[in-house]
């Protein structure tokens, strides 16, 4: 039995951007095309971390980190841009067999070290 939460999520969704880097390759003429960033606009609900996540695992997460609820299935290590800040996806649990919305923990990328 799958729970359908996407209709509830739609009410609280905001736009965010998935940034994926395409590997460099040689085109049909033999000229090397360098790696490029592809930006994919998506929608989801970005929420602050709860106190229980901030204190577990010896302080693995801090106040700048966020939770993402989305019907799009992300991969571990995906880079997300939301409100001018970049985050990396950290997947812990996969609940896709039970519902149509996925929950991800996002770790903020340092402003001095952009991805």
JSON list of C-alpha atoms in Angstrom, two decimals:
[
{"chain": "A", "resi": 1, "resn": "UNK", "atom": "CA", "xyz": [0.00, 0.00, 0.00]},
{"chain": "A", "resi": 2, "resn": "UNK", "atom": "CA", "xyz": [1.41, 3.39, -1.02]},
{"chain": "A", "resi": 3, "resn": "UNK", "atom": "CA", "xyz": [0.43, 6.61, 0.66]},
{"chain": "A", "resi": 4, "resn": "UNK", "atom": "CA", "xyz": [-0.12, 9.55, -1.68]},
{"chain": "A", "resi": 5, "resn": "UNK", "atom": "CA", "xyz": [1.25, 12.70, -0.06]},
{"chain": "A", "resi": 6, "resn": "UNK", "atom": "CA", "xyz": [2.11, 14.64, -3.24]},
{"chain": "A", "resi": 7, "resn": "UNK", "atom": "CA", "xyz": [-1.25, 16.43, -3.25]},
{"chain": "A", "resi": 8, "resn": "UNK", "atom": "CA", "xyz": [-0.61, 17.75, 0.27]},
{"chain": "A", "resi": 9, "resn": "UNK", "atom": "CA", "xyz": [2.97, 18.68, -0.65]},
{"chain": "A", "resi": 10, "resn": "UNK", "atom": "CA", "xyz": [1.82, 20.73, -3.65]},
{"chain": "A", "resi": 11, "resn": "UNK", "atom": "CA", "xyz": [0.36, 23.35, -1.31]},
{"chain": "A", "resi": 12, "resn": "UNK", "atom": "CA", "xyz": [3.79, 24.05, 0.27]},
{"chain": "A", "resi": 13, "resn": "UNK", "atom": "CA", "xyz": [6.10, 23.64, -2.73]},
{"chain": "A", "resi": 14, "resn": "UNK", "atom": "CA", "xyz": [8.65, 26.26, -3.75]},
{"chain": "A", "resi": 15, "resn": "UNK", "atom": "CA", "xyz": [10.99, 26.26, -6.76]},
{"chain": "A", "resi": 16, "resn": "UNK", "atom": "CA", "xyz": [14.56, 24.99, -6.41]},
{"chain": "A", "resi": 17, "resn": "UNK", "atom": "CA", "xyz": [17.25, 24.02, -8.92]},
{"chain": "A", "resi": 18, "resn": "UNK", "atom": "CA", "xyz": [19.03, 20.70, -9.37]},
{"chain": "A", "resi": 19, "resn": "UNK", "atom": "CA", "xyz": [22.58, 21.21, -10.67]},
{"chain": "A", "resi": 20, "resn": "UNK", "atom": "CA", "xyz": [24.14, 18.25, -12.44]},
{"chain": "A", "resi": 21, "resn": "UNK", "atom": "CA", "xyz": [27.53, 18.27, -14.11]},
{"chain": "A", "resi": 22, "resn": "UNK", "atom": "CA", "xyz": [27.77, 16.54, -17.48]},
{"chain": "A", "resi": 23, "resn": "UNK", "atom": "CA", "xyz": [31.14, 14.94, -18.16]},
{"chain": "A", "resi": 24, "resn": "UNK", "atom": "CA", "xyz": [33.38, 16.29, -20.87]},
{"chain": "A", "resi": 25, "resn": "UNK", "atom": "CA", "xyz": [33.28, 14.43, -24.17]},
{"chain": "A", "resi": 26, "resn": "UNK", "atom": "CA", "xyz": [34.42, 14.56, -27.78]},
{"chain": "A", "resi": 27, "resn": "UNK", "atom": "CA", "xyz": [31.84, 15.65, -30.33]},
{"chain": "A", "resi": 28, "resn": "UNK", "atom": "CA", "xyz": [31.35, 14.10, -33.79]},
{"chain": "A", "resi": 29, "resn": "UNK", "atom": "CA", "xyz": [34.13, 16.28, -35.28]},
{"chain": "A", "resi": 30, "resn": "UNK", "atom": "CA", "xyz": [36.63, 15.24, -32.61]},
{"chain": "A", "resi": 31, "resn": "UNK", "atom": "CA", "xyz": [36.67, 18.51, -30.67]},
{"chain": "A", "resi": 32, "resn": "UNK", "atom": "CA", "xyz": [36.68, 18.16, -26.89]},
{"chain": "A", "resi": 33, "resn": "UNK", "atom": "CA", "xyz": [33.62, 19.66, -25.18]},
{"chain": "A", "resi": 34, "resn": "UNK", "atom": "CA", "xyz": [34.45, 20.56, -21.54]},
{"chain": "A", "resi": 35, "resn": "UNK", "atom": "CA", "xyz": [32.18, 19.55, -18.62]},
{"chain": "A", "resi": 36, "resn": "UNK", "atom": "CA", "xyz": [29.06, 21.69, -18.22]},
{"chain": "A", "resi": 37, "resn": "UNK", "atom": "CA", "xyz": [26.53, 22.32, -15.47]},
{"chain": "A", "resi": 38, "resn": "UNK", "atom": "CA", "xyz": [22.93, 21.51, -16.37]},
{"chain": "A", "resi": 39, "resn": "UNK", "atom": "CA", "xyz": [20.34, 23.30, -14.23]},
{"chain": "A", "resi": 40, "resn": "UNK", "atom": "CA", "xyz": [16.99, 21.56, -13.89]},
{"chain": "A", "resi": 41, "resn": "UNK", "atom": "CA", "xyz": [14.16, 23.60, -12.27]},
{"chain": "A", "resi": 42, "resn": "UNK", "atom": "CA", "xyz": [12.10, 21.53, -9.80]},
{"chain": "A", "resi": 43, "resn": "UNK", "atom": "CA", "xyz": [9.58, 22.10, -7.02]},
{"chain": "A", "resi": 44, "resn": "UNK", "atom": "CA", "xyz": [9.57, 20.83, -3.46]},
{"chain": "A", "resi": 45, "resn": "UNK", "atom": "CA", "xyz": [9.18, 21.82, 0.17]},
{"chain": "A", "resi": 46, "resn": "UNK", "atom": "CA", "xyz": [12.41, 22.92, 1.86]},
{"chain": "A", "resi": 47, "resn": "UNK", "atom": "CA", "xyz": [12.17, 22.95, 5.66]},
{"chain": "A", "resi": 48, "resn": "UNK", "atom": "CA", "xyz": [14.64, 23.68, 8.47]},
{"chain": "A", "resi": 49, "resn": "UNK", "atom": "CA", "xyz": [16.10, 20.72, 10.36]},
{"chain": "A", "resi": 50, "resn": "UNK", "atom": "CA", "xyz": [14.38, 19.76, 13.57]},
{"chain": "A", "resi": 51, "resn": "UNK", "atom": "CA", "xyz": [16.25, 19.75, 16.88]},
{"chain": "A", "resi": 52, "resn": "UNK", "atom": "CA", "xyz": [16.39, 15.96, 16.92]},
{"chain": "A", "resi": 53, "resn": "UNK", "atom": "CA", "xyz": [18.44, 15.92, 13.68]},
{"chain": "A", "resi": 54, "resn": "UNK", "atom": "CA", "xyz": [20.73, 18.71, 14.87]},
{"chain": "A", "resi": 55, "resn": "UNK", "atom": "CA", "xyz": [21.68, 16.75, 18.00]},
{"chain": "A", "resi": 56, "resn": "UNK", "atom": "CA", "xyz": [21.94, 13.20, 16.63]},
{"chain": "A", "resi": 57, "resn": "UNK", "atom": "CA", "xyz": [25.13, 11.64, 15.27]},
{"chain": "A", "resi": 58, "resn": "UNK", "atom": "CA", "xyz": [27.35, 13.91, 17.35]},
{"chain": "A", "resi": 59, "resn": "UNK", "atom": "CA", "xyz": [26.18, 17.10, 15.67]},
{"chain": "A", "resi": 60, "resn": "UNK", "atom": "CA", "xyz": [26.42, 15.95, 12.05]},
{"chain": "A", "resi": 61, "resn": "UNK", "atom": "CA", "xyz": [23.97, 18.66, 10.95]},
{"chain": "A", "resi": 62, "resn": "UNK", "atom": "CA", "xyz": [23.83, 22.36, 11.85]},
{"chain": "A", "resi": 63, "resn": "UNK", "atom": "CA", "xyz": [21.32, 25.21, 11.62]},
{"chain": "A", "resi": 64, "resn": "UNK", "atom": "CA", "xyz": [22.19, 25.97, 7.98]},
{"chain": "A", "resi": 65, "resn": "UNK", "atom": "CA", "xyz": [21.17, 22.49, 6.82]},
{"chain": "A", "resi": 66, "resn": "UNK", "atom": "CA", "xyz": [17.66, 21.75, 5.52]},
{"chain": "A", "resi": 67, "resn": "UNK", "atom": "CA", "xyz": [15.18, 18.95, 4.80]},
{"chain": "A", "resi": 68, "resn": "UNK", "atom": "CA", "xyz": [13.74, 18.55, 1.29]},
{"chain": "A", "resi": 69, "resn": "UNK", "atom": "CA", "xyz": [10.40, 16.89, 0.56]},
{"chain": "A", "resi": 70, "resn": "UNK", "atom": "CA", "xyz": [9.96, 16.25, -3.15]},
{"chain": "A", "resi": 71, "resn": "UNK", "atom": "CA", "xyz": [8.25, 13.87, -5.55]},
{"chain": "A", "resi": 72, "resn": "UNK", "atom": "CA", "xyz": [11.44, 13.92, -7.68]},
{"chain": "A", "resi": 73, "resn": "UNK", "atom": "CA", "xyz": [13.86, 11.12, -6.76]},
{"chain": "A", "resi": 74, "resn": "UNK", "atom": "CA", "xyz": [17.33, 12.54, -6.12]},
{"chain": "A", "resi": 75, "resn": "UNK", "atom": "CA", "xyz": [20.65, 10.72, -5.93]},
{"chain": "A", "resi": 76, "resn": "UNK", "atom": "CA", "xyz": [23.08, 10.90, -3.05]},
{"chain": "A", "resi": 77, "resn": "UNK", "atom": "CA", "xyz": [25.45, 13.83, -3.67]},
{"chain": "A", "resi": 78, "resn": "UNK", "atom": "CA", "xyz": [23.11, 15.83, -5.93]},
{"chain": "A", "resi": 79, "resn": "UNK", "atom": "CA", "xyz": [23.65, 19.59, -5.67]},
{"chain": "A", "resi": 80, "resn": "UNK", "atom": "CA", "xyz": [20.56, 21.69, -4.96]},
{"chain": "A", "resi": 81, "resn": "UNK", "atom": "CA", "xyz": [20.34, 25.47, -5.19]},
{"chain": "A", "resi": 82, "resn": "UNK", "atom": "CA", "xyz": [17.61, 27.10, -3.10]},
{"chain": "A", "resi": 83, "resn": "UNK", "atom": "CA", "xyz": [17.29, 30.84, -2.43]},
{"chain": "A", "resi": 84, "resn": "UNK", "atom": "CA", "xyz": [20.87, 31.49, -3.57]},
{"chain": "A", "resi": 85, "resn": "UNK", "atom": "CA", "xyz": [22.43, 28.79, -1.36]},
{"chain": "A", "resi": 86, "resn": "UNK", "atom": "CA", "xyz": [23.80, 25.44, -2.47]},
{"chain": "A", "resi": 87, "resn": "UNK", "atom": "CA", "xyz": [23.18, 22.16, -0.64]},
{"chain": "A", "resi": 88, "resn": "UNK", "atom": "CA", "xyz": [24.25, 18.56, -1.21]},
{"chain": "A", "resi": 89, "resn": "UNK", "atom": "CA", "xyz": [21.76, 15.70, -0.82]},
{"chain": "A", "resi": 90, "resn": "UNK", "atom": "CA", "xyz": [22.47, 13.14, 1.91]},
{"chain": "A", "resi": 91, "resn": "UNK", "atom": "CA", "xyz": [20.17, 10.13, 1.63]},
{"chain": "A", "resi": 92, "resn": "UNK", "atom": "CA", "xyz": [19.59, 8.01, 4.69]},
{"chain": "A", "resi": 93, "resn": "UNK", "atom": "CA", "xyz": [16.29, 6.22, 4.10]},
{"chain": "A", "resi": 94, "resn": "UNK", "atom": "CA", "xyz": [14.41, 5.18, 0.99]},
{"chain": "A", "resi": 95, "resn": "UNK", "atom": "CA", "xyz": [10.64, 5.20, 1.53]},
{"chain": "A", "resi": 96, "resn": "UNK", "atom": "CA", "xyz": [9.66, 5.09, -2.16]},
{"chain": "A", "resi": 97, "resn": "UNK", "atom": "CA", "xyz": [7.94, 1.73, -1.68]},
{"chain": "A", "resi": 98, "resn": "UNK", "atom": "CA", "xyz": [5.54, 3.31, 0.82]},
{"chain": "A", "resi": 99, "resn": "UNK", "atom": "CA", "xyz": [4.77, 6.80, -0.48]},
{"chain": "A", "resi": 100, "resn": "UNK", "atom": "CA", "xyz": [5.18, 9.06, -3.50]},
{"chain": "A", "resi": 101, "resn": "UNK", "atom": "CA", "xyz": [7.14, 11.81, -1.70]},
{"chain": "A", "resi": 102, "resn": "UNK", "atom": "CA", "xyz": [10.81, 11.42, -0.78]},
{"chain": "A", "resi": 103, "resn": "UNK", "atom": "CA", "xyz": [12.51, 13.02, 2.21]},
{"chain": "A", "resi": 104, "resn": "UNK", "atom": "CA", "xyz": [16.14, 14.14, 1.93]},
{"chain": "A", "resi": 105, "resn": "UNK", "atom": "CA", "xyz": [18.60, 15.74, 4.33]},
{"chain": "A", "resi": 106, "resn": "UNK", "atom": "CA", "xyz": [20.54, 18.57, 2.68]},
{"chain": "A", "resi": 107, "resn": "UNK", "atom": "CA", "xyz": [23.95, 19.72, 3.92]},
{"chain": "A", "resi": 108, "resn": "UNK", "atom": "CA", "xyz": [24.81, 23.34, 3.07]},
{"chain": "A", "resi": 109, "resn": "UNK", "atom": "CA", "xyz": [27.86, 23.88, 0.85]},
{"chain": "A", "resi": 110, "resn": "UNK", "atom": "CA", "xyz": [30.30, 26.43, 2.23]},
{"chain": "A", "resi": 111, "resn": "UNK", "atom": "CA", "xyz": [30.19, 29.83, 0.52]},
{"chain": "A", "resi": 112, "resn": "UNK", "atom": "CA", "xyz": [33.98, 29.73, 0.32]},
{"chain": "A", "resi": 113, "resn": "UNK", "atom": "CA", "xyz": [33.97, 26.37, -1.43]},
{"chain": "A", "resi": 114, "resn": "UNK", "atom": "CA", "xyz": [31.17, 26.32, -4.07]},
{"chain": "A", "resi": 115, "resn": "UNK", "atom": "CA", "xyz": [30.52, 23.05, -5.87]}
]
